[in-house]
PDB file of C-alpha atoms in Angstrom:
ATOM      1  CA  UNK A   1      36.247 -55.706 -12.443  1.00 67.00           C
ATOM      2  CA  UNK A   2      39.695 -56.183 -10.715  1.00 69.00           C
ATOM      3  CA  UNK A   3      40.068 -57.907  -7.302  1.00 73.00           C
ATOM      4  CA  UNK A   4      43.094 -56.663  -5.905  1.00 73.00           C
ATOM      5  CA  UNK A   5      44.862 -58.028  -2.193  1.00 74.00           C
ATOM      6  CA  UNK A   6      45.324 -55.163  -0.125  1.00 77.00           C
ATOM      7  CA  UNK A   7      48.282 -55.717   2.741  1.00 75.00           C
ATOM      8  CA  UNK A   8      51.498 -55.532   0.898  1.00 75.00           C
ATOM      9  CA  UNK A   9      49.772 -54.890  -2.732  1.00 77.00           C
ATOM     10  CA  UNK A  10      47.779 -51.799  -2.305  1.00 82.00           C
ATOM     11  CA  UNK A  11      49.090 -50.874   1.519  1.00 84.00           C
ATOM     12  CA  UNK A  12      51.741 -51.182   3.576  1.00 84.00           C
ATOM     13  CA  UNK A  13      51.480 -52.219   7.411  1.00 79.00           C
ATOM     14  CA  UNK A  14      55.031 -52.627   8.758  1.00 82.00           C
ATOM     15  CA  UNK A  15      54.562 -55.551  10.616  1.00 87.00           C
ATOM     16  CA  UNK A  16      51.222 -55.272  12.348  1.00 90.00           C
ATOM     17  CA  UNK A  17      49.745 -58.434  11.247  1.00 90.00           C
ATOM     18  CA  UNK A  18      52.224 -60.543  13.247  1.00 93.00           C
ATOM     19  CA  UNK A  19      52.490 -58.275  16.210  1.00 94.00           C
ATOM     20  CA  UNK A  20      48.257 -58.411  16.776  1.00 95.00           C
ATOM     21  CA  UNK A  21      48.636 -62.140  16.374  1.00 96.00           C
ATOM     22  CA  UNK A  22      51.545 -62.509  18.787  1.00 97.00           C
ATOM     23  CA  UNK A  23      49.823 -59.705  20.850  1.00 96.00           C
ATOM     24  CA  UNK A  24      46.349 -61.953  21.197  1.00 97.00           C
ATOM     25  CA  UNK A  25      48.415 -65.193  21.560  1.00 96.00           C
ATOM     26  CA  UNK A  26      49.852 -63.522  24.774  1.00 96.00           C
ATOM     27  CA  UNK A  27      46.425 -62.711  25.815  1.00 96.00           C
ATOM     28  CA  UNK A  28      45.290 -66.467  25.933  1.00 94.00           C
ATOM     29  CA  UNK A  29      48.987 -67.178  27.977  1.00 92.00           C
ATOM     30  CA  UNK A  30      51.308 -68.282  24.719  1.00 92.00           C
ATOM     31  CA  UNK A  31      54.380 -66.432  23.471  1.00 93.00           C
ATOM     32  CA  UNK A  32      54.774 -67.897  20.197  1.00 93.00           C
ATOM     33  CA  UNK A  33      58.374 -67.488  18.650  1.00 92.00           C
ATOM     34  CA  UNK A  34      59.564 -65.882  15.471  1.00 93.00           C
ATOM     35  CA  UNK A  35      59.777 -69.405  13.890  1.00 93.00           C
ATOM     36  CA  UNK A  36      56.074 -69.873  14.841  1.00 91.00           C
ATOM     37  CA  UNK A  37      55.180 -66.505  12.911  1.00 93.00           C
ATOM     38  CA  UNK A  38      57.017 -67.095  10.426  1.00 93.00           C
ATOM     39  CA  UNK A  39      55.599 -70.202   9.929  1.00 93.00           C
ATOM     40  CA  UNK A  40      51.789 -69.500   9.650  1.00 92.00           C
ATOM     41  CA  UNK A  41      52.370 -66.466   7.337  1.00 89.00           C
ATOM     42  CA  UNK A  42      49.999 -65.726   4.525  1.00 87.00           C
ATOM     43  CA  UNK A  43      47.483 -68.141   6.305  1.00 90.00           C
ATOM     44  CA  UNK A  44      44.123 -67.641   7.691  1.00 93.00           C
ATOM     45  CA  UNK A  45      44.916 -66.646  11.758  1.00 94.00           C
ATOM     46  CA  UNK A  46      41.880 -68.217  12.503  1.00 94.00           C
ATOM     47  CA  UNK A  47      43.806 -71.448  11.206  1.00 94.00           C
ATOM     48  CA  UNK A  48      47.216 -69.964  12.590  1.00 95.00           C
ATOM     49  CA  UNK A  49      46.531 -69.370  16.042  1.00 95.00           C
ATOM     50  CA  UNK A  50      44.557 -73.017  16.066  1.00 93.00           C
ATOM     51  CA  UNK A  51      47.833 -74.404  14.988  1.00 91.00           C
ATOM     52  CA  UNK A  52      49.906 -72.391  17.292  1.00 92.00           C
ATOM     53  CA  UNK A  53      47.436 -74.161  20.533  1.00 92.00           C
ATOM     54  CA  UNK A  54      47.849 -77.378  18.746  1.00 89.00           C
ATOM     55  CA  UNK A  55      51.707 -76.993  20.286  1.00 81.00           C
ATOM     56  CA  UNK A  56      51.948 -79.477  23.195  1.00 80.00           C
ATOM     57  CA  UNK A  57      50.718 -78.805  26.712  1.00 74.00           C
ATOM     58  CA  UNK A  58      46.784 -77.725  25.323  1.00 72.00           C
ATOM     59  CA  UNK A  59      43.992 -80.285  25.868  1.00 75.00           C
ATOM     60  CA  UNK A  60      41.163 -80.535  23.676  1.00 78.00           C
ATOM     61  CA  UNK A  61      38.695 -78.697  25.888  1.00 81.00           C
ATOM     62  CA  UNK A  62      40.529 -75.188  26.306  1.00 84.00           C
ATOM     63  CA  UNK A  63      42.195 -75.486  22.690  1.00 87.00           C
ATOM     64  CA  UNK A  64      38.468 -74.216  21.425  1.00 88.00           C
ATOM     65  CA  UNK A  65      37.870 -71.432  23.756  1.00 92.00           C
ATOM     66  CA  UNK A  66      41.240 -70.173  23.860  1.00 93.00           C
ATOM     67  CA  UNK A  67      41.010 -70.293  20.268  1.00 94.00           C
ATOM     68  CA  UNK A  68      38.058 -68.265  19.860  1.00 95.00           C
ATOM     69  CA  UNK A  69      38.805 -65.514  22.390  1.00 96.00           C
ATOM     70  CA  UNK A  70      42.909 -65.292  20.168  1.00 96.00           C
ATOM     71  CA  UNK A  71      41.018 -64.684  17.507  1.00 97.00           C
ATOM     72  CA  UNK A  72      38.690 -61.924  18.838  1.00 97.00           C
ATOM     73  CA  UNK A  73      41.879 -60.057  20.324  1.00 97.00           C
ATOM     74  CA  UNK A  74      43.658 -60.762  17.087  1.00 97.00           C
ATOM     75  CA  UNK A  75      40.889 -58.750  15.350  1.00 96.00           C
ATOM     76  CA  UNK A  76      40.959 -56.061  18.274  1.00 97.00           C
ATOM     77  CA  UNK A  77      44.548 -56.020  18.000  1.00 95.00           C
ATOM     78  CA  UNK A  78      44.737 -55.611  14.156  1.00 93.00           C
ATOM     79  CA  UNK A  79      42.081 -52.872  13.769  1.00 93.00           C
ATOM     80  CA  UNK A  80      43.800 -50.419  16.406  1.00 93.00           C
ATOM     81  CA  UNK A  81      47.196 -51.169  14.233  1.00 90.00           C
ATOM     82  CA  UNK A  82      45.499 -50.277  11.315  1.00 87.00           C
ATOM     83  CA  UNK A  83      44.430 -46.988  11.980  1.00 87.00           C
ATOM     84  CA  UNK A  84      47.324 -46.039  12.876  1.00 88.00           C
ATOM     85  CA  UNK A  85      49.895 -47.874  10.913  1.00 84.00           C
ATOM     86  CA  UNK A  86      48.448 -48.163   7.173  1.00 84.00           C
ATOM     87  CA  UNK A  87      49.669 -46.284   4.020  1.00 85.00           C
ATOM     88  CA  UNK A  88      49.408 -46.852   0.832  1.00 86.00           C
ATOM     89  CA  UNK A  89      52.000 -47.901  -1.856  1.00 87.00           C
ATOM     90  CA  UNK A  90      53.369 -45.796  -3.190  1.00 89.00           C
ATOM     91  CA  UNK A  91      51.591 -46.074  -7.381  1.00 87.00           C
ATOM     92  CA  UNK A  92      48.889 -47.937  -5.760  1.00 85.00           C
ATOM     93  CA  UNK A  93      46.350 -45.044  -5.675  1.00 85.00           C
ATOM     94  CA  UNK A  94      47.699 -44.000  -9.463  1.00 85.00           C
ATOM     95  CA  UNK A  95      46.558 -47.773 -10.355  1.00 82.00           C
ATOM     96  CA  UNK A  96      43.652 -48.113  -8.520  1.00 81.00           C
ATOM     97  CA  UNK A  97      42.314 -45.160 -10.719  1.00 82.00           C
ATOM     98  CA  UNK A  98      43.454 -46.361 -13.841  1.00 80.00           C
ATOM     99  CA  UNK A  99      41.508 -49.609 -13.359  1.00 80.00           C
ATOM    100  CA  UNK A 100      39.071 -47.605 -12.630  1.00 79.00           C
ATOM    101  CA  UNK A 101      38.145 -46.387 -16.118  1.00 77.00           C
ATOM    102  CA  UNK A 102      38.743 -49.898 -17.805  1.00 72.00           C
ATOM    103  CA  UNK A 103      41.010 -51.610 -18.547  1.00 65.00           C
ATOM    104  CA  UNK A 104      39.789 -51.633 -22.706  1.00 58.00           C
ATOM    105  CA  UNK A 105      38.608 -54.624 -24.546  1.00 52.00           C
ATOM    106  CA  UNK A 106      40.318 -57.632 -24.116  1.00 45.00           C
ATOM    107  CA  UNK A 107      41.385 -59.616 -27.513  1.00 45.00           C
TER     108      UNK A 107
END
């Protein structure tokens, strides 16, 4: 068995991951900055757009809702992109099959 990531390992998605998340952060009324991307990279968004409300100027009360309805555009957002921006690496598909038949006995 091999467990392989997919975005940037298997696929490539040319920046769609951080334009969905800046996309759905402008749907709840925050334009977070490059810095701000940059910063929650290679992070669960559900965690990354929570920190982005934590910024100052967002009360308990609408952090949670906003929150939840980021995330929901984020995964909107994302799956459009997908379709029509994902390839794969090139090799990747070579690999994948070579896994496929084993990998042999390990010492």
């Amino acid at each position: 068995m091999a467990v392989l990531d997919m975005i940037g390992t298997t696929v490539t998605v040319d920046g769609v991951v951080p334009d969905a998340l800046r996309r759905s952060m402008r749907a709840v009324g925050v334009d977070p900055s490059d810095s701000e991307l940059r910063s929650v990279r290679a992070r669960s968004k559900r965690e990354a757009i929570g920190d982005i409300l934590a910024r100052p100027g967002w009360d308990e009360s609408s952090r949670a809702p906003a929150g939840s309805m980021a995330y929901d555009r984020f995964l909107q957002f994302l799956r459009r992109s997908l379709e029509e921006h994902l390839r794969p690496i090139d090799g990747a598909a070579e690999a994948i099959r070579h896994l496929s038949n084993g990998i042999g006995d390990l010492p």
